[in-house]
CSV table of C-alpha atoms in Angstrom, one decimal:
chain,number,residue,atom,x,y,z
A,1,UNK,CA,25.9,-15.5,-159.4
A,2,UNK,CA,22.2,-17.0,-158.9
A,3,UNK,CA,22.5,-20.9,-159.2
A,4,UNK,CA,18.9,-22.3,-158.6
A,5,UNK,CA,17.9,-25.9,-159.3
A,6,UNK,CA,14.9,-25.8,-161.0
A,7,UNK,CA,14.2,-29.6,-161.0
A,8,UNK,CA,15.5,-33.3,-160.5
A,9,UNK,CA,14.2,-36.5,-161.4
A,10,UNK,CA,15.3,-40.0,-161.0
A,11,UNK,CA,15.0,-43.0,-163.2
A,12,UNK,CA,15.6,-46.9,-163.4
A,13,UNK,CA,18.1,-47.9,-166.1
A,14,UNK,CA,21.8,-47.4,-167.1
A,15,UNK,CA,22.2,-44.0,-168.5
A,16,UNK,CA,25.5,-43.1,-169.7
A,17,UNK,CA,24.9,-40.0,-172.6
A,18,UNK,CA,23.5,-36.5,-172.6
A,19,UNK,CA,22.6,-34.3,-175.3
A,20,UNK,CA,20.2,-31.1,-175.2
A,21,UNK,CA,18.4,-29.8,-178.1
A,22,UNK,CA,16.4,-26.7,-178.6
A,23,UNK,CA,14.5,-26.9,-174.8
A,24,UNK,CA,14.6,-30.8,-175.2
A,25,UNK,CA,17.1,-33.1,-173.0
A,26,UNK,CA,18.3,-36.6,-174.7
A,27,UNK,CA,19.5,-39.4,-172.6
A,28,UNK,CA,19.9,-43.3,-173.5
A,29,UNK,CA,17.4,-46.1,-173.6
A,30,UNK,CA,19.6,-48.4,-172.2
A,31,UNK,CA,21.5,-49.6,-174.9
A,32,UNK,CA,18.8,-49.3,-177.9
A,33,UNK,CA,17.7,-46.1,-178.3
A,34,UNK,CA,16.8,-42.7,-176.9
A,35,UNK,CA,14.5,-41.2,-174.0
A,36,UNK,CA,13.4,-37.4,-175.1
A,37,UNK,CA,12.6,-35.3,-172.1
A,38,UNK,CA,11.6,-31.4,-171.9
A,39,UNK,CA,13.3,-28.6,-169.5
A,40,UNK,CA,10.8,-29.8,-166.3
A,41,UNK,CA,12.9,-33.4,-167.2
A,42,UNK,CA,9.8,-35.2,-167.7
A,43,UNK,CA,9.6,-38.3,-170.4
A,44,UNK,CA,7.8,-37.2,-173.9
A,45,UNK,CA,9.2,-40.4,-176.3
A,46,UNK,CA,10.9,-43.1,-176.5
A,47,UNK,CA,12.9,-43.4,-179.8
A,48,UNK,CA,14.1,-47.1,-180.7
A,49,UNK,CA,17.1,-46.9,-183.1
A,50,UNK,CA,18.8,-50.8,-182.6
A,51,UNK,CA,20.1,-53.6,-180.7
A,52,UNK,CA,23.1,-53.1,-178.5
A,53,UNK,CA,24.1,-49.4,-179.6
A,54,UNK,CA,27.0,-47.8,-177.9
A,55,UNK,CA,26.8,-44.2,-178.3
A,56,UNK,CA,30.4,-42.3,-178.3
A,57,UNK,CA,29.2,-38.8,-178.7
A,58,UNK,CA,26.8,-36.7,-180.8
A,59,UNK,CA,26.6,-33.9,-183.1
A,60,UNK,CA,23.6,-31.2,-183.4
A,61,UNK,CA,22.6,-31.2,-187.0
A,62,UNK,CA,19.8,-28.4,-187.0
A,63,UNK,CA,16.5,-28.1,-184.6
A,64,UNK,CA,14.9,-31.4,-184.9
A,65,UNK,CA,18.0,-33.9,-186.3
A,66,UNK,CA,21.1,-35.5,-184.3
A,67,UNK,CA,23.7,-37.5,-185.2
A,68,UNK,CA,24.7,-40.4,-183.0
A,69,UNK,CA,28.3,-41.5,-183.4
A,70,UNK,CA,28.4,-45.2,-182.5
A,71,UNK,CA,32.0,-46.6,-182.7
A,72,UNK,CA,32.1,-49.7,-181.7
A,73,UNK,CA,28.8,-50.2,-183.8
A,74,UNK,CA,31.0,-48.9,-187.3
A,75,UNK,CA,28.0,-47.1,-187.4
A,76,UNK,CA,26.2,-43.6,-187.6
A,77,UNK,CA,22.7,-42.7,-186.5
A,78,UNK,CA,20.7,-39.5,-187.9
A,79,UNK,CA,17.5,-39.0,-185.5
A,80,UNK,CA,14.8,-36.5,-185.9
A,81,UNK,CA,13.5,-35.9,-182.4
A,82,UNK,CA,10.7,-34.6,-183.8
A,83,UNK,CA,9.0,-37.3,-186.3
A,84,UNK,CA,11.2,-40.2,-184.7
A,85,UNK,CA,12.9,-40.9,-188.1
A,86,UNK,CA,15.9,-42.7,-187.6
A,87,UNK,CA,18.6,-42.8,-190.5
A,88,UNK,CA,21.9,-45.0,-190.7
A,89,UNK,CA,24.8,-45.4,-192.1
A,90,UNK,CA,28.1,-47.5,-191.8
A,91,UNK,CA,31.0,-45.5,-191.5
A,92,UNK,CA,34.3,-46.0,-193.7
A,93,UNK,CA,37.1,-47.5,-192.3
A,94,UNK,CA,38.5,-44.3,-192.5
A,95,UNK,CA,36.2,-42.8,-190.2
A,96,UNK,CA,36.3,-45.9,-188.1
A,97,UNK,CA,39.7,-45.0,-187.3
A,98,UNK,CA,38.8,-41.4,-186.1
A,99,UNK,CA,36.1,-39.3,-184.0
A,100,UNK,CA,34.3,-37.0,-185.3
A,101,UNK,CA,33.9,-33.7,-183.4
A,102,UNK,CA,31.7,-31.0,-185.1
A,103,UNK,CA,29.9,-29.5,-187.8
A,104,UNK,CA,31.3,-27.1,-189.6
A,105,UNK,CA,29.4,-24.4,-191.7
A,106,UNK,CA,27.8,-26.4,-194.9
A,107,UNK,CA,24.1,-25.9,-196.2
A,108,UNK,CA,21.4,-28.6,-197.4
A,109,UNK,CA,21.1,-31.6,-197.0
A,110,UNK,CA,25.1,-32.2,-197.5
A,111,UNK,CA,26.4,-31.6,-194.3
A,112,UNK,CA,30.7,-31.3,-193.6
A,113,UNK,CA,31.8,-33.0,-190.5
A,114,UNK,CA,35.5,-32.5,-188.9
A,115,UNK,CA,36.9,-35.2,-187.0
A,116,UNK,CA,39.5,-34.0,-183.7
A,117,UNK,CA,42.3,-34.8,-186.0
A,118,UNK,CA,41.0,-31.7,-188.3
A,119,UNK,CA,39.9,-33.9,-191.1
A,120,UNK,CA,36.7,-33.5,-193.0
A,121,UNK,CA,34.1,-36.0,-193.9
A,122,UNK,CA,30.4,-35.0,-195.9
A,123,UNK,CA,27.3,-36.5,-195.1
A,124,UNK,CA,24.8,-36.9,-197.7
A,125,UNK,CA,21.6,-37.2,-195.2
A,126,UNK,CA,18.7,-38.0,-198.0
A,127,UNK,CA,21.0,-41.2,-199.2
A,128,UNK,CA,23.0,-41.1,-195.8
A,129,UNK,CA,26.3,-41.5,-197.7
A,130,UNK,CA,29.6,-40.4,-196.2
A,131,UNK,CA,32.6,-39.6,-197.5
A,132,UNK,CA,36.3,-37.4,-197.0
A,133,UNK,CA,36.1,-34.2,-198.0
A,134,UNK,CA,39.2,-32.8,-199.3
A,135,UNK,CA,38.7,-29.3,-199.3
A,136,UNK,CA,39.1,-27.6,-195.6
A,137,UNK,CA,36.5,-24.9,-195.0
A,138,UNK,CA,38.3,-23.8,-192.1
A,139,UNK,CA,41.5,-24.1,-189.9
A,140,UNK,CA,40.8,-26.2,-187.0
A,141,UNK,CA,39.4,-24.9,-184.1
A,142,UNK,CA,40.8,-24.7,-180.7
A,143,UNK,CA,39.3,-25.1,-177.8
A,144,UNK,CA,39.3,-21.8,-175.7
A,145,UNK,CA,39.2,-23.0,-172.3
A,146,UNK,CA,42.2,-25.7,-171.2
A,147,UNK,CA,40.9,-28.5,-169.0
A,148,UNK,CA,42.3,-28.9,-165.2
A,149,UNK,CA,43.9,-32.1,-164.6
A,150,UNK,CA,40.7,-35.0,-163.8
A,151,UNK,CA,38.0,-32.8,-165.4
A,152,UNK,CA,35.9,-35.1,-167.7
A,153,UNK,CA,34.4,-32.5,-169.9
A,154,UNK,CA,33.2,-28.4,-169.8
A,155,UNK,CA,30.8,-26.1,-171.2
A,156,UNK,CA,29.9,-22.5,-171.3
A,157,UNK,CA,26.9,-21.2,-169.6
A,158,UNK,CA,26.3,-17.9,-169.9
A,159,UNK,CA,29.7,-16.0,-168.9
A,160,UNK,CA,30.2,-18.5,-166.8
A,161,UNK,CA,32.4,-21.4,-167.4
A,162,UNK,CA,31.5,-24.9,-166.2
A,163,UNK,CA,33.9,-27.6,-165.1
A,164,UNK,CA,32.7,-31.4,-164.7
A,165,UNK,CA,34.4,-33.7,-162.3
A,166,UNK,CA,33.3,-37.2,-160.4
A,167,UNK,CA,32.6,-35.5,-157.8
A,168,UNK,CA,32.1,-31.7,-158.4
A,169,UNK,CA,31.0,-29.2,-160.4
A,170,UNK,CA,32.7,-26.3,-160.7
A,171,UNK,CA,30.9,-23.3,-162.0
A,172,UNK,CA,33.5,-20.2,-162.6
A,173,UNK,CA,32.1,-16.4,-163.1
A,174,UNK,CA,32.0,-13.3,-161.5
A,175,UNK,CA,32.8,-16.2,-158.4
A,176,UNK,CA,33.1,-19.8,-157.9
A,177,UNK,CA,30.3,-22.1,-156.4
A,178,UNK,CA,30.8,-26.0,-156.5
A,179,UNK,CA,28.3,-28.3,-156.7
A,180,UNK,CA,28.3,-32.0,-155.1
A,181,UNK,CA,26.6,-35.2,-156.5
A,182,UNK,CA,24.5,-37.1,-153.5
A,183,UNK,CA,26.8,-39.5,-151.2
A,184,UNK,CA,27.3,-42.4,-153.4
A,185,UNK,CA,27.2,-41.1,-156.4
A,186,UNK,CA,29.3,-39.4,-159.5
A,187,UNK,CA,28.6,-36.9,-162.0
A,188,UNK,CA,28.9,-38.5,-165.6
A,189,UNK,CA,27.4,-35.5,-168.1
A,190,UNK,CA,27.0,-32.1,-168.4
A,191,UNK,CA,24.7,-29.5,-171.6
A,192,UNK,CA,24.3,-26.4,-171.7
A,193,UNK,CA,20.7,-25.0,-173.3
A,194,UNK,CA,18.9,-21.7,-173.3
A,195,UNK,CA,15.2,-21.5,-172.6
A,196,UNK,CA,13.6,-18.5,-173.1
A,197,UNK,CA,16.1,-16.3,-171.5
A,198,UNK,CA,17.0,-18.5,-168.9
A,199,UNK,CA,21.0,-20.2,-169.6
A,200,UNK,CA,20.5,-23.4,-167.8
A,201,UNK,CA,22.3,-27.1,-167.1
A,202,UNK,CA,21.4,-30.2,-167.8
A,203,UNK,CA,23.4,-32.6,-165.3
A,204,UNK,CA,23.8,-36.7,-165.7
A,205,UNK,CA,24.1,-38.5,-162.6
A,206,UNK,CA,24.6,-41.9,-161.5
A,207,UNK,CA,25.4,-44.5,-158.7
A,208,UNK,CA,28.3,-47.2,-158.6
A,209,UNK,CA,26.0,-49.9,-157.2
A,210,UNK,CA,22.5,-49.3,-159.0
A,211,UNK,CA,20.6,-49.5,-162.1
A,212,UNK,CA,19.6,-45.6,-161.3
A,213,UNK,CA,20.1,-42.7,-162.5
A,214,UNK,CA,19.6,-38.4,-162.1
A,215,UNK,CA,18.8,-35.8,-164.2
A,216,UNK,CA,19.0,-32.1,-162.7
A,217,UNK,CA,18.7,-28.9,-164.5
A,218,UNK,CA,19.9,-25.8,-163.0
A,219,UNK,CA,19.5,-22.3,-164.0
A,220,UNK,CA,23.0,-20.3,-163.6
């Protein structure tokens, strides 16, 4: 296994989400919109969405749109990364009381959203309308890999499977290399993303006592 870090930047703020998207990486602006950054983790844009958003977790809609799942805000955020659009909706207190996980296979501009408790919700995106959706395209899925006890999240790279703690990252294949955030700091975010034919790794990482954060993209 050839792990090589092809880059590593740090920034000033407080950066606490990750997304990647085609060869683009998507972090937050603080807490009012989103910072769009290519593979060498350089800034293109700035997107401002709104005042004091709280992002819970996002959902890829196709190769320009995402959808930002604000909770505490009641809210949902379609942006194109692209044109800078930004759409909204509130959510139904139905919603409110879940979290959405996926999209499932729909077409258009109607998209079907599952939540982790295996219910469905569409999304109109022209009017940005949402609603339960009764019918179940699917049986919900499970997840393949089963977590180790403290791992805050994982991802697939390749054949190689990725485990993210605080403090390491654990990268599983044909052997197993760990990785190490610098003294003082903890690892907060992992994405996969393909780039050409490189599989690489997006990596969020921040400090206890500063208003600083890391971005680092490996190649595995």
């Amino acid at each position: 296994m050839n792990i090589c870090k092809k880059a590593e930047r740090t920034f000033a703020g407080d950066a606490y989400f990750l997304e990647t998207l085609n060869d683009k990486v998507i972090v937050n602006s603080n807490y009012n919109g989103l910072i769009v950054l290519n593979d060498n983790i350089e800034p293109i844009k700035t997107i401002e969405i709104d005042q004091d958003i709280c992002i819970y977790n996002a959902i890829v809609i196709d190769d320009e749109r995402i959808l930002l799942n604000c909770i505490d805000n009641k809210k949902l955020f379609v942006v194109n990364i692209q044109t800078s659009e930004v759409k909204s909706c509130y959510m139904p207190q139905n919603l409110v009381e879940e979290v959405l996980k996926e999209k499932v296979p729909s077409e258009d501009n109607r998209i079907v959203l599952r939540t982790y408790k295996g219910h469905d919700f569409v999304l109109d995106l022209n009017n940005m309308i949402i609603d339960r959706y009764d019918l179940s395209i699917e049986q919900v899925r499970k997840d393949s890999e089963e977590m180790p006890r403290d791992c805050i999240d994982f991802t697939k790279v390749g054949n190689n499977t990725v485990f993210l703690f605080e403090k390491e990252l654990k990268i599983i294949g044909d052997e197993e290399n760990v990785i190490t955030p610098d003294q003082g700091d903890y690892f907060i975010k992992i994405k996969a993303v393909n780039i050409g034919l490189e599989k690489g790794l997006f990596v969020l990482e921040s400090s206890f006592d500063s208003g600083m954060y890391k971005i680092l993209f490996y190649t595995i």
